[in-house]
Amino acid sequence: MSVLIIPCDRGSSLVEAKNIIRVEGMSNYSKIYFVNRHPMTVAKVLRWFQDNLPQQMFTRVHRSHLVNRLFMLEINGAKSSTLLLKNGESIAMSRRKKLLRLSE
């Protein structure tokens, strides 16, 4: 079990990595989308999450998206690729990241 301590405005929040669907980077902030609760916005850059979440569980599919591999369903499109998640969301994928992910 991998637990992440996320600093937030009310102190710190303990979060299990398996409950994070994806993390979206927004300048100096990141928005964390969870399985069982509302999204949380924190003052951390996406790189911080990439460094602190298990690398075998999370993959960077775009410069602004880090996705939990457990929730990846399929990749759609040839030129403009989108990643379909199990919760129905579609995430834009960079061409370079698409090639890397397909070869893994």
XYZ file of N, CA, C and O in Angstrom:
416
model
N 0.849 -1.175 0.000
C 0.000 0.000 0.000
C 0.894 1.237 0.000
O 1.765 1.386 0.836
N 0.659 2.110 -0.950
C 1.442 3.334 -1.067
C 0.588 4.524 -0.629
O -0.483 4.772 -1.187
N 1.063 5.230 0.387
C 0.339 6.383 0.929
C 1.153 7.638 0.647
O 2.370 7.656 0.821
N 0.470 8.681 0.201
C 1.104 9.949 -0.100
C 0.596 10.999 0.874
O -0.606 11.090 1.120
N 1.520 11.767 1.451
C 1.147 12.871 2.326
C 1.145 14.132 1.479
O 2.185 14.559 0.977
N -0.046 14.706 1.286
C -0.197 15.883 0.442
C -0.408 17.115 1.316
O -1.408 17.211 2.032
N 0.530 18.078 1.263
C 0.336 19.306 2.026
C -0.799 20.134 1.410
O -0.854 20.304 0.199
N -1.713 20.586 2.239
C -2.816 21.409 1.747
C -3.073 22.549 2.722
O -2.379 22.680 3.736
N -4.065 23.368 2.442
C -4.315 24.559 3.254
C -4.706 24.248 4.700
O -4.514 25.061 5.584
N -5.223 23.081 4.963
C -5.644 22.707 6.320
C -4.657 21.756 6.990
O -5.033 20.975 7.856
N -3.418 21.778 6.575
C -2.419 20.870 7.130
C -1.947 19.895 6.077
O -1.458 20.289 5.039
N -2.126 18.616 6.336
C -1.735 17.575 5.386
C -2.861 16.565 5.240
O -3.634 16.344 6.169
N -2.912 15.958 4.079
C -3.923 14.949 3.803
C -3.225 13.655 3.407
O -2.331 13.660 2.561
N -3.614 12.545 4.033
C -3.083 11.226 3.682
C -3.962 10.612 2.603
O -5.175 10.490 2.777
N -3.331 10.211 1.512
C -4.066 9.672 0.374
C -3.395 8.393 -0.102
O -2.173 8.355 -0.260
N -4.193 7.361 -0.328
C -3.662 6.125 -0.913
C -3.537 6.319 -2.418
O -4.457 6.804 -3.065
N -2.392 5.956 -2.974
C -2.137 6.141 -4.400
C -3.174 5.424 -5.255
O -3.569 5.929 -6.310
N -3.665 4.273 -4.812
C -4.636 3.511 -5.606
C -5.970 4.242 -5.746
O -6.769 3.915 -6.620
N -6.230 5.254 -4.905
C -7.476 6.011 -4.972
C -7.375 7.262 -5.835
O -8.347 7.994 -5.991
N -6.206 7.513 -6.404
C -6.028 8.653 -7.305
C -6.228 8.173 -8.741
O -5.553 7.244 -9.190
N -7.151 8.798 -9.448
C -7.384 8.462 -10.854
C -6.361 9.171 -11.731
O -5.727 8.563 -12.577
N -6.226 10.495 -11.513
C -5.286 11.275 -12.300
C -4.951 12.572 -11.575
O -5.648 12.965 -10.648
N -3.875 13.205 -12.027
C -3.468 14.502 -11.509
C -3.284 15.416 -12.708
O -2.584 15.059 -13.665
N -3.926 16.573 -12.652
C -3.843 17.542 -13.744
C -3.032 18.748 -13.284
O -3.345 19.371 -12.275
N -1.978 19.072 -14.026
C -1.141 20.211 -13.694
C -1.724 21.494 -14.253
O -2.162 21.545 -15.398
N -1.743 22.539 -13.420
C -2.247 23.852 -13.819
C -1.291 24.905 -13.277
O -1.465 25.377 -12.152
N -0.238 25.215 -14.040
C 0.781 26.179 -13.634
C 1.441 25.722 -12.332
O 2.031 24.651 -12.300
N 1.323 26.481 -11.245
C 1.944 26.108 -9.970
C 1.011 25.300 -9.075
O 1.320 25.090 -7.902
N -0.109 24.876 -9.598
C -1.089 24.091 -8.852
C -1.338 22.775 -9.558
O -1.052 22.618 -10.736
N -1.902 21.843 -8.841
C -2.319 20.567 -9.420
C -3.684 20.211 -8.874
O -3.985 20.475 -7.708
N -4.493 19.605 -9.724
C -5.819 19.152 -9.319
C -5.797 17.629 -9.314
O -5.468 17.006 -10.320
N -6.132 17.052 -8.160
C -6.094 15.599 -7.982
C -7.523 15.069 -8.075
O -8.403 15.537 -7.343
N -7.748 14.103 -8.940
C -9.055 13.473 -9.107
C -9.024 12.110 -8.436
O -8.149 11.298 -8.716
N -9.989 11.869 -7.558
C -10.038 10.655 -6.750
C -11.181 9.738 -7.171
O -12.135 10.162 -7.803
N -11.092 8.501 -6.719
C -12.140 7.510 -6.946
C -13.351 7.809 -6.070
O -14.485 7.797 -6.538
N -13.119 8.120 -4.809
C -14.198 8.147 -3.828
C -14.432 9.502 -3.164
O -15.032 9.552 -2.105
N -13.923 10.594 -3.754
C -14.184 11.916 -3.191
C -14.000 13.003 -4.241
O -13.536 12.743 -5.341
N -14.357 14.224 -3.876
C -14.266 15.348 -4.807
C -12.809 15.685 -5.107
O -11.923 15.434 -4.290
N -12.566 16.300 -6.276
C -11.195 16.698 -6.612
C -10.626 17.704 -5.610
O -11.363 18.451 -4.973
N -9.310 17.681 -5.482
C -8.607 18.565 -4.549
C -7.554 19.344 -5.339
O -6.800 18.757 -6.114
N -7.510 20.655 -5.140
C -6.484 21.486 -5.766
C -5.441 21.844 -4.718
O -5.785 22.291 -3.629
N -4.176 21.602 -5.046
C -3.083 21.862 -4.104
C -1.998 22.688 -4.790
O -1.864 22.675 -6.011
N -1.213 23.392 -3.990
C -0.131 24.240 -4.497
C 1.145 23.418 -4.684
O 2.157 23.643 -4.032
N 1.075 22.447 -5.559
C 2.227 21.610 -5.913
C 2.239 21.473 -7.435
O 1.187 21.329 -8.063
N 3.425 21.484 -8.025
C 3.528 21.296 -9.468
C 3.382 19.813 -9.799
O 3.587 18.946 -8.941
N 3.047 19.514 -11.035
C 2.821 18.134 -11.460
C 4.076 17.279 -11.272
O 3.987 16.100 -10.928
N 5.234 17.877 -11.441
C 6.494 17.142 -11.285
C 6.639 16.575 -9.860
O 7.188 15.491 -9.660
N 6.129 17.304 -8.867
C 6.186 16.833 -7.481
C 5.431 15.509 -7.343
O 5.897 14.575 -6.702
N 4.261 15.429 -7.970
C 3.469 14.188 -7.926
C 4.174 13.081 -8.699
O 4.180 11.931 -8.276
N 4.762 13.424 -9.830
C 5.472 12.432 -10.623
C 6.638 11.839 -9.827
O 6.915 10.647 -9.911
N 7.296 12.653 -9.040
C 8.430 12.185 -8.232
C 8.000 11.415 -6.984
O 8.751 10.585 -6.484
N 6.806 11.699 -6.458
C 6.384 11.110 -5.187
C 5.376 9.967 -5.296
O 5.175 9.246 -4.315
N 4.745 9.802 -6.440
C 3.828 8.678 -6.636
C 4.602 7.500 -7.220
O 5.617 7.699 -7.891
N 4.138 6.268 -6.990
C 4.846 5.090 -7.524
C 4.932 5.119 -9.051
O 3.914 5.226 -9.736
N 6.135 5.051 -9.576
C 6.339 5.139 -11.025
C 5.734 3.972 -11.787
O 5.336 4.120 -12.934
N 5.661 2.814 -11.157
C 5.066 1.661 -11.837
C 3.540 1.779 -11.916
O 2.908 1.088 -12.702
N 2.955 2.680 -11.139
C 1.501 2.828 -11.107
C 1.010 4.038 -11.908
O -0.077 4.010 -12.466
N 1.834 5.080 -12.009
C 1.429 6.323 -12.672
C 2.308 6.622 -13.874
O 3.511 6.362 -13.854
N 1.699 7.177 -14.920
C 2.435 7.529 -16.121
C 2.028 8.916 -16.595
O 0.866 9.308 -16.470
N 2.985 9.649 -17.112
C 2.736 10.995 -17.631
C 2.359 10.845 -19.095
O 3.154 10.398 -19.906
N 1.123 11.195 -19.450
C 0.647 11.024 -20.814
C 0.625 12.329 -21.596
O 0.429 12.335 -22.809
N 0.811 13.436 -20.885
C 0.774 14.760 -21.489
C 1.517 15.685 -20.540
O 1.696 15.349 -19.370
N 1.918 16.840 -21.003
C 2.658 17.737 -20.109
C 1.822 18.203 -18.928
O 2.350 18.646 -17.918
N 0.506 18.049 -19.022
C -0.355 18.488 -17.923
C -1.150 17.357 -17.267
O -2.039 17.625 -16.464
N -0.832 16.088 -17.580
C -1.604 14.978 -17.011
C -0.719 13.806 -16.585
O 0.110 13.327 -17.355
N -0.962 13.375 -15.364
C -0.353 12.174 -14.809
C -1.512 11.235 -14.501
O -2.452 11.621 -13.810
N -1.478 10.010 -15.032
C -2.626 9.109 -14.955
C -2.247 7.797 -14.271
O -1.167 7.254 -14.506
N -3.161 7.307 -13.439
C -3.011 6.005 -12.803
C -3.266 4.931 -13.860
O -4.325 4.894 -14.482
N -2.302 4.048 -14.072
C -2.422 3.005 -15.103
C -3.627 2.074 -14.871
O -4.151 1.497 -15.806
N -4.053 1.928 -13.623
C -5.184 1.058 -13.323
C -6.492 1.567 -13.932
O -7.435 0.802 -14.107
N -6.550 2.855 -14.258
C -7.772 3.453 -14.785
C -7.717 3.707 -16.286
O -8.663 4.225 -16.861
N -6.617 3.326 -16.953
C -6.502 3.502 -18.397
C -7.288 2.403 -19.103
O -7.158 1.238 -18.778
N -8.103 2.828 -20.075
C -8.937 1.868 -20.792
C -8.440 1.658 -22.222
O -8.134 0.540 -22.622
N -8.363 2.741 -23.010
C -7.903 2.613 -24.389
C -7.418 3.943 -24.932
O -7.744 5.005 -24.402
N -6.639 3.865 -26.018
C -6.147 5.056 -26.711
C -6.900 5.166 -28.023
O -6.953 4.208 -28.793
N -7.506 6.344 -28.269
C -8.294 6.572 -29.482
C -7.614 7.588 -30.381
O -6.976 8.509 -29.901
N -7.803 7.424 -31.681
C -7.315 8.405 -32.650
C -5.918 8.114 -33.128
O -5.102 7.557 -32.425
N -5.661 8.527 -34.373
C -4.339 8.310 -34.949
C -3.463 9.549 -34.796
O -2.373 9.479 -34.264
N -3.962 10.697 -35.241
C -3.156 11.919 -35.167
C -3.337 12.625 -33.833
O -2.384 12.870 -33.115
N -4.552 12.981 -33.500
C -4.803 13.629 -32.205
C -5.319 12.558 -31.252
O -6.480 12.206 -31.262
N -4.448 12.029 -30.457
C -4.773 10.894 -29.601
C -5.428 11.330 -28.300
O -5.073 12.345 -27.717
N -6.372 10.535 -27.869
C -6.990 10.731 -26.559
C -6.948 9.411 -25.810
O -7.049 8.342 -26.393
N -6.800 9.529 -24.515
C -6.780 8.371 -23.632
C -8.128 8.299 -22.946
O -8.558 9.270 -22.330
N -8.809 7.195 -23.081
C -10.099 6.996 -22.429
C -9.869 6.287 -21.102
O -9.169 5.276 -21.042
N -10.425 6.871 -20.033
C -10.285 6.287 -18.700
C -11.527 5.485 -18.348
O -12.592 5.672 -18.933
N -11.414 4.611 -17.370
C -12.527 3.753 -16.961
C -13.703 4.528 -16.405
O -14.831 4.048 -16.431
N -13.462 5.757 -15.906
C -14.558 6.561 -15.374
C -15.239 7.388 -16.456
O -16.110 8.201 -16.171
N -14.853 7.203 -17.728
C -15.500 7.877 -18.848
C -14.807 9.150 -19.311
O -15.172 9.709 -20.338
N -13.801 9.611 -18.596
C -13.088 10.831 -18.984
C -12.153 10.562 -20.158
O -11.616 9.467 -20.300
N -11.955 11.590 -20.979
C -10.990 11.525 -22.074
C -9.892 12.538 -21.802
O -10.171 13.694 -21.501
N -8.642 12.105 -21.940
C -7.483 12.935 -21.677
C -6.665 13.031 -22.964
O -6.435 12.016 -23.628
N -6.221 14.243 -23.306
C -5.360 14.411 -24.476
C -4.011 13.772 -24.198
O -3.475 13.869 -23.099
N -3.481 13.084 -25.212
C -2.153 12.467 -25.113
C -1.223 13.128 -26.105
O -1.619 13.392 -27.234
N 0.008 13.359 -25.701
C 0.983 13.882 -26.652
C 1.411 12.747 -27.578
O 1.379 11.579 -27.203
N 1.815 13.100 -28.789
C 2.228 12.065 -29.757
C 3.429 11.286 -29.233
O 3.490 10.073 -29.341
N 4.389 11.993 -28.664
C 5.591 11.342 -28.158
C 5.268 10.382 -27.025
O 5.772 9.269 -26.958
N 4.405 10.797 -26.109
C 4.024 9.938 -24.978
C 3.235 8.731 -25.462
O 3.368 7.644 -24.921
N 2.431 8.900 -26.499
C 1.666 7.782 -27.042
C 2.611 6.692 -27.539
O 2.430 5.518 -27.243
N 3.629 7.085 -28.261
C 4.596 6.106 -28.778
C 5.326 5.403 -27.651
O 5.559 4.204 -27.706
N 5.690 6.147 -26.621
C 6.366 5.535 -25.464
C 5.467 4.549 -24.741
O 5.889 3.482 -24.344
N 4.210 4.907 -24.529
C 3.289 4.062 -23.769
C 2.937 2.793 -24.534
O 2.749 1.743 -23.949
N 2.827 2.897 -25.857
C 2.483 1.717 -26.628
C 3.623 0.704 -26.666
O 3.399 -0.485 -26.799
N 4.849 1.179 -26.519
C 5.988 0.278 -26.568
C 6.300 -0.363 -25.216
O 7.109 -1.262 -25.144
N 5.685 0.109 -24.130
C 5.959 -0.448 -22.790
C 5.235 -1.743 -22.556
O 4.240 -2.038 -23.076
